[in-house]
Amino acid sequence: DQQVKQNSPSLSVQEGRISILNCDYTNSMFDYFLWYKKYPAEGPTFLISISSIKDKNEDGRFTVFLNKSAKHLSLHIVPSQPGDSAVYFCAAKGAGSYQLTFGKGTKLSVIP
Amino acid sequence: DGGITQSPKYLFRKEGQNVTLSCEQNLNHDAMYWYRQDPGQGLRLIYYSQIVNDFQKGDIAEGYSVSREKKESFPLTVTSAQKNPTAFYLCASSRAFSGNTGELFFGEGSRLTVL
């Protein structure tokens, strides 16, 4: 049973436009959510996170929105750049837990 | 530079052989983790360790073993009991629990292929 779902395996966006990556979760005990970016044959790198007590967190071109009632979060990238082309993983953890539960990832392609 | 070093980057193994993947970190992190990634799949937790000489099974520990004799090192052994060992293996570390917001620092990964 997948507790973190990224229903879009891939997404293509024109350079300069907004990229919106979506993530849904089922476990109401999750209290912290993270986005990771991964290039081929490399380890993921941390991008941005949000606590369950917030509904928005912004870092430069990256903004994460959390809708707790819908158990949904999204990552917005504005403006999108070709270097943003990568696989993006959504992850979640519960309070007091060491374990991150990852989604299957969304491959973003930013077209010049 | 502080970081996590995994070796080897690529490894080939014959069926029936055990193989050990190395993971070293100089971030002074207490917690370390091993994940496995398969094509089209998310990262799945194999084992994690919160402190030296202690480790816990993750979601897919069968066929794997680990040790944590030093804070800096968390090697993973893929045993012959692992039915489908061909995968990309990722080691990660994080701060101790009290400051753990979930942010993991990952190594560059080791790709294991069973021939």
mmCIF file of C-alpha atoms in Angstrom:
data_model
loop_
_atom_site.group_PDB
_atom_site.id
_atom_site.type_symbol
_atom_site.label_atom_id
_atom_site.label_comp_id
_atom_site.label_asym_id
_atom_site.label_seq_id
_atom_site.Cartn_x
_atom_site.Cartn_y
_atom_site.Cartn_z
ATOM 1 C CA ASP A 1 0.000 0.000 0.000
ATOM 2 C CA GLN A 2 1.649 3.199 -1.183
ATOM 3 C CA GLN A 3 1.503 5.866 1.484
ATOM 4 C CA VAL A 4 3.084 8.540 -0.709
ATOM 5 C CA LYS A 5 1.891 8.770 -4.299
ATOM 6 C CA GLN A 6 3.207 10.738 -7.218
ATOM 7 C CA ASN A 7 0.700 9.949 -9.912
ATOM 8 C CA SER A 8 2.492 11.637 -12.788
ATOM 9 C CA PRO A 9 5.571 9.655 -13.862
ATOM 10 C CA SER A 10 6.682 12.476 -16.143
ATOM 11 C CA LEU A 11 6.098 16.136 -16.919
ATOM 12 C CA SER A 12 7.337 18.364 -19.739
ATOM 13 C CA VAL A 13 7.438 22.141 -19.409
ATOM 14 C CA GLN A 14 8.752 24.957 -21.554
ATOM 15 C CA GLU A 15 11.675 26.936 -20.199
ATOM 16 C CA GLY A 16 10.484 29.999 -18.294
ATOM 17 C CA ARG A 17 7.074 28.538 -17.493
ATOM 18 C CA ILE A 18 5.867 27.146 -14.181
ATOM 19 C CA SER A 19 6.402 23.477 -13.291
ATOM 20 C CA ILE A 20 3.926 21.969 -10.840
ATOM 21 C CA LEU A 21 4.706 18.579 -9.356
ATOM 22 C CA ASN A 22 2.050 16.895 -7.243
ATOM 23 C CA CYS A 23 2.132 14.441 -4.362
ATOM 24 C CA ASP A 24 -0.622 12.782 -2.351
ATOM 25 C CA TYR A 25 -0.302 10.916 0.916
ATOM 26 C CA THR A 26 -2.572 8.657 2.914
ATOM 27 C CA ASN A 27 -0.981 8.529 6.356
ATOM 28 C CA SER A 28 -2.406 11.273 8.574
ATOM 29 C CA MET A 29 0.501 10.745 11.014
ATOM 30 C CA PHE A 30 2.977 12.293 8.597
ATOM 31 C CA ASP A 31 4.107 15.646 9.963
ATOM 32 C CA TYR A 32 6.998 16.646 7.726
ATOM 33 C CA PHE A 33 7.295 16.596 3.978
ATOM 34 C CA LEU A 34 10.324 16.941 1.755
ATOM 35 C CA TRP A 35 11.186 17.189 -1.920
ATOM 36 C CA TYR A 36 14.350 15.693 -3.349
ATOM 37 C CA LYS A 37 15.864 16.163 -6.778
ATOM 38 C CA LYS A 38 17.795 13.381 -8.465
ATOM 39 C CA TYR A 39 19.969 13.304 -11.558
ATOM 40 C CA PRO A 40 20.731 9.961 -13.265
ATOM 41 C CA ALA A 41 23.367 7.822 -11.531
ATOM 42 C CA GLU A 42 23.596 10.257 -8.622
ATOM 43 C CA GLY A 43 22.162 10.376 -5.133
ATOM 44 C CA PRO A 44 19.124 12.568 -4.446
ATOM 45 C CA THR A 45 19.719 16.047 -3.091
ATOM 46 C CA PHE A 46 17.434 17.829 -0.690
ATOM 47 C CA LEU A 47 15.438 20.630 -2.268
ATOM 48 C CA ILE A 48 12.818 21.997 0.096
ATOM 49 C CA SER A 49 10.643 20.877 2.995
ATOM 50 C CA ILE A 50 7.519 21.851 4.872
ATOM 51 C CA SER A 51 6.189 21.121 8.318
ATOM 52 C CA SER A 52 2.566 20.115 8.771
ATOM 53 C CA ILE A 53 1.930 23.288 10.787
ATOM 54 C CA LYS A 54 2.525 25.395 7.676
ATOM 55 C CA ASP A 55 0.762 25.559 4.340
ATOM 56 C CA LYS A 56 3.517 27.164 2.291
ATOM 57 C CA ASN A 57 7.283 27.321 2.215
ATOM 58 C CA GLU A 58 9.296 29.260 -0.307
ATOM 59 C CA ASP A 59 12.964 29.124 -1.280
ATOM 60 C CA GLY A 60 13.939 31.133 -4.324
ATOM 61 C CA ARG A 61 12.292 29.652 -7.402
ATOM 62 C CA PHE A 62 10.873 26.744 -5.401
ATOM 63 C CA THR A 63 7.655 26.814 -3.383
ATOM 64 C CA VAL A 64 5.978 23.905 -1.666
ATOM 65 C CA PHE A 65 2.278 24.047 -0.800
ATOM 66 C CA LEU A 66 0.610 21.732 1.698
ATOM 67 C CA ASN A 67 -3.119 21.059 1.871
ATOM 68 C CA LYS A 68 -3.581 18.890 4.943
ATOM 69 C CA SER A 69 -7.297 18.390 4.566
ATOM 70 C CA ALA A 70 -6.759 16.994 1.071
ATOM 71 C CA LYS A 71 -3.536 15.202 2.069
ATOM 72 C CA HIS A 72 -1.887 16.828 -0.902
ATOM 73 C CA LEU A 73 1.285 18.777 -1.504
ATOM 74 C CA SER A 74 2.757 20.347 -4.575
ATOM 75 C CA LEU A 75 6.089 21.757 -5.652
ATOM 76 C CA HIS A 76 6.089 24.836 -7.856
ATOM 77 C CA ILE A 77 9.167 25.834 -9.819
ATOM 78 C CA VAL A 78 9.065 29.323 -11.322
ATOM 79 C CA PRO A 79 10.583 30.030 -13.754
ATOM 80 C CA SER A 80 11.611 26.570 -14.926
ATOM 81 C CA GLN A 81 15.123 26.173 -16.272
ATOM 82 C CA PRO A 82 16.717 23.372 -18.317
ATOM 83 C CA GLY A 83 18.932 22.534 -15.342
ATOM 84 C CA ASP A 84 15.799 21.649 -13.402
ATOM 85 C CA SER A 85 15.362 18.585 -15.599
ATOM 86 C CA ALA A 86 15.611 15.681 -13.156
ATOM 87 C CA VAL A 87 13.504 13.213 -11.216
ATOM 88 C CA TYR A 88 11.724 14.756 -8.237
ATOM 89 C CA PHE A 89 10.814 12.630 -5.251
ATOM 90 C CA CYS A 90 8.257 13.552 -2.650
ATOM 91 C CA ALA A 91 8.942 12.139 0.831
ATOM 92 C CA ALA A 92 7.184 12.179 4.187
ATOM 93 C CA LYS A 93 7.965 11.300 7.786
ATOM 94 C CA GLY A 94 5.984 10.887 10.972
ATOM 95 C CA ALA A 95 6.732 12.581 14.267
ATOM 96 C CA GLY A 96 9.449 10.754 16.146
ATOM 97 C CA SER A 97 10.293 8.575 13.173
ATOM 98 C CA TYR A 98 13.597 8.155 11.419
ATOM 99 C CA GLN A 99 12.000 6.709 8.338
ATOM 100 C CA LEU A 100 11.252 8.688 5.217
ATOM 101 C CA THR A 101 8.613 7.238 2.928
ATOM 102 C CA PHE A 102 9.246 8.150 -0.693
ATOM 103 C CA GLY A 103 6.975 8.419 -3.684
ATOM 104 C CA LYS A 104 7.970 6.838 -6.991
ATOM 105 C CA GLY A 105 9.153 10.122 -8.454
ATOM 106 C CA THR A 106 8.200 12.422 -11.331
ATOM 107 C CA LYS A 107 10.606 12.986 -14.180
ATOM 108 C CA LEU A 108 10.605 16.671 -15.121
ATOM 109 C CA SER A 109 11.870 17.725 -18.523
ATOM 110 C CA VAL A 110 12.317 21.442 -19.116
ATOM 111 C CA ILE A 111 12.444 22.164 -22.820
ATOM 112 C CA PRO A 112 14.620 25.104 -23.950
ATOM 113 C CA ASP B 1 34.594 18.579 1.757
ATOM 114 C CA GLY B 2 31.994 17.021 4.038
ATOM 115 C CA GLY B 3 29.912 14.311 2.497
ATOM 116 C CA ILE B 4 29.096 10.670 2.006
ATOM 117 C CA THR B 5 31.310 8.365 -0.019
ATOM 118 C CA GLN B 6 29.992 5.128 -1.438
ATOM 119 C CA SER B 7 32.160 2.518 -3.102
ATOM 120 C CA PRO B 8 32.328 0.897 -5.476
ATOM 121 C CA LYS B 9 30.200 2.909 -7.899
ATOM 122 C CA TYR B 10 29.639 -0.139 -10.096
ATOM 123 C CA LEU B 11 29.811 -3.757 -9.016
ATOM 124 C CA PHE B 12 29.160 -7.046 -10.765
ATOM 125 C CA ARG B 13 28.468 -10.223 -8.878
ATOM 126 C CA LYS B 14 27.841 -13.803 -9.776
ATOM 127 C CA GLU B 15 24.783 -15.494 -8.388
ATOM 128 C CA GLY B 16 25.432 -17.063 -5.007
ATOM 129 C CA GLN B 17 28.124 -14.599 -3.980
ATOM 130 C CA ASN B 18 27.906 -12.148 -1.121
ATOM 131 C CA VAL B 19 29.005 -8.597 -1.796
ATOM 132 C CA THR B 20 29.655 -5.673 0.548
ATOM 133 C CA LEU B 21 28.978 -2.049 -0.332
ATOM 134 C CA SER B 22 30.931 0.585 1.541
ATOM 135 C CA CYS B 23 29.514 3.810 2.948
ATOM 136 C CA GLU B 24 31.580 6.413 4.808
ATOM 137 C CA GLN B 25 30.459 9.843 6.043
ATOM 138 C CA ASN B 26 32.416 12.738 7.544
ATOM 139 C CA LEU B 27 29.392 14.872 8.407
ATOM 140 C CA ASN B 28 29.448 13.766 12.048
ATOM 141 C CA HIS B 29 25.891 12.487 11.646
ATOM 142 C CA ASP B 30 24.587 9.965 14.115
ATOM 143 C CA ALA B 31 22.052 8.279 11.855
ATOM 144 C CA MET B 32 22.800 6.364 8.671
ATOM 145 C CA TYR B 33 20.566 4.581 6.185
ATOM 146 C CA TRP B 34 20.574 2.246 3.208
ATOM 147 C CA TYR B 35 17.989 2.581 0.470
ATOM 148 C CA ARG B 36 17.394 0.639 -2.686
ATOM 149 C CA GLN B 37 16.056 2.127 -5.916
ATOM 150 C CA ASP B 38 14.597 0.072 -8.758
ATOM 151 C CA PRO B 39 13.462 1.499 -12.114
ATOM 152 C CA GLY B 40 10.135 3.309 -11.786
ATOM 153 C CA GLN B 41 10.160 2.853 -8.043
ATOM 154 C CA GLY B 42 10.699 5.139 -5.122
ATOM 155 C CA LEU B 43 13.468 4.640 -2.631
ATOM 156 C CA ARG B 44 12.830 1.758 -0.267
ATOM 157 C CA LEU B 45 14.506 1.547 3.129
ATOM 158 C CA ILE B 46 16.665 -1.526 3.765
ATOM 159 C CA TYR B 47 18.296 -0.777 7.133
ATOM 160 C CA TYR B 48 19.003 2.222 9.308
ATOM 161 C CA SER B 49 21.172 2.945 12.303
ATOM 162 C CA GLN B 50 20.591 5.664 14.888
ATOM 163 C CA ILE B 51 23.775 5.091 16.834
ATOM 164 C CA VAL B 52 26.950 3.022 16.819
ATOM 165 C CA ASN B 53 26.442 -0.696 17.470
ATOM 166 C CA ASP B 54 22.709 -0.444 16.857
ATOM 167 C CA PHE B 55 20.630 -0.812 13.699
ATOM 168 C CA GLN B 56 17.049 -1.505 12.705
ATOM 169 C CA LYS B 57 15.408 -3.276 9.792
ATOM 170 C CA GLY B 58 13.609 -1.191 7.229
ATOM 171 C CA ASP B 59 10.871 -2.281 4.861
ATOM 172 C CA ILE B 60 12.951 -4.680 2.749
ATOM 173 C CA ALA B 61 15.721 -6.058 4.992
ATOM 174 C CA GLU B 62 15.491 -9.695 3.906
ATOM 175 C CA GLY B 63 18.690 -10.880 2.234
ATOM 176 C CA TYR B 64 20.746 -7.955 3.543
ATOM 177 C CA SER B 65 22.951 -7.399 6.577
ATOM 178 C CA VAL B 66 24.685 -4.337 8.035
ATOM 179 C CA SER B 67 27.084 -3.374 10.788
ATOM 180 C CA ARG B 68 27.777 -0.085 12.571
ATOM 181 C CA GLU B 69 31.066 -0.439 14.408
ATOM 182 C CA LYS B 70 32.092 3.175 13.806
ATOM 183 C CA LYS B 71 30.064 6.359 13.592
ATOM 184 C CA GLU B 72 31.495 7.136 10.168
ATOM 185 C CA SER B 73 30.872 3.765 8.544
ATOM 186 C CA PHE B 74 27.773 1.735 7.674
ATOM 187 C CA PRO B 75 28.588 -1.106 5.228
ATOM 188 C CA LEU B 76 25.830 -3.122 3.580
ATOM 189 C CA THR B 77 26.260 -6.776 2.660
ATOM 190 C CA VAL B 78 24.021 -8.163 -0.053
ATOM 191 C CA THR B 79 23.847 -11.867 0.647
ATOM 192 C CA SER B 80 23.058 -14.768 -1.638
ATOM 193 C CA ALA B 81 19.663 -14.940 0.087
ATOM 194 C CA GLN B 82 18.568 -11.716 -1.631
ATOM 195 C CA LYS B 83 16.448 -12.972 -4.527
ATOM 196 C CA ASN B 84 16.656 -9.909 -6.745
ATOM 197 C CA PRO B 85 19.791 -7.967 -5.827
ATOM 198 C CA THR B 86 20.334 -6.066 -9.080
ATOM 199 C CA ALA B 87 19.546 -2.451 -8.160
ATOM 200 C CA PHE B 88 20.898 1.001 -7.385
ATOM 201 C CA TYR B 89 21.858 1.272 -3.707
ATOM 202 C CA LEU B 90 21.946 4.583 -1.881
ATOM 203 C CA CYS B 91 23.494 5.336 1.489
ATOM 204 C CA ALA B 92 22.369 8.379 3.457
ATOM 205 C CA SER B 93 22.922 10.071 6.805
ATOM 206 C CA SER B 94 21.133 12.582 9.001
ATOM 207 C CA ARG B 95 21.469 14.451 12.275
ATOM 208 C CA ALA B 96 20.511 12.844 15.537
ATOM 209 C CA PHE B 97 16.872 12.398 16.333
ATOM 210 C CA SER B 98 16.434 15.574 18.359
ATOM 211 C CA GLY B 99 17.348 17.677 15.383
ATOM 212 C CA ASN B 100 16.051 15.402 12.716
ATOM 213 C CA THR B 101 13.644 17.126 10.394
ATOM 214 C CA GLY B 102 13.978 14.289 7.954
ATOM 215 C CA GLU B 103 16.593 15.855 5.727
ATOM 216 C CA LEU B 104 18.885 13.135 4.471
ATOM 217 C CA PHE B 105 22.236 13.581 2.809
ATOM 218 C CA PHE B 106 22.833 10.950 0.158
ATOM 219 C CA GLY B 107 25.910 9.416 -1.368
ATOM 220 C CA GLU B 108 26.235 9.019 -5.131
ATOM 221 C CA GLY B 109 25.064 5.432 -5.087
ATOM 222 C CA SER B 110 26.377 2.002 -6.014
ATOM 223 C CA ARG B 111 24.946 0.060 -8.921
ATOM 224 C CA LEU B 112 25.005 -3.679 -8.342
ATOM 225 C CA THR B 113 24.455 -6.062 -11.243
ATOM 226 C CA VAL B 114 24.123 -9.794 -10.723
ATOM 227 C CA LEU B 115 25.294 -11.812 -13.701
#
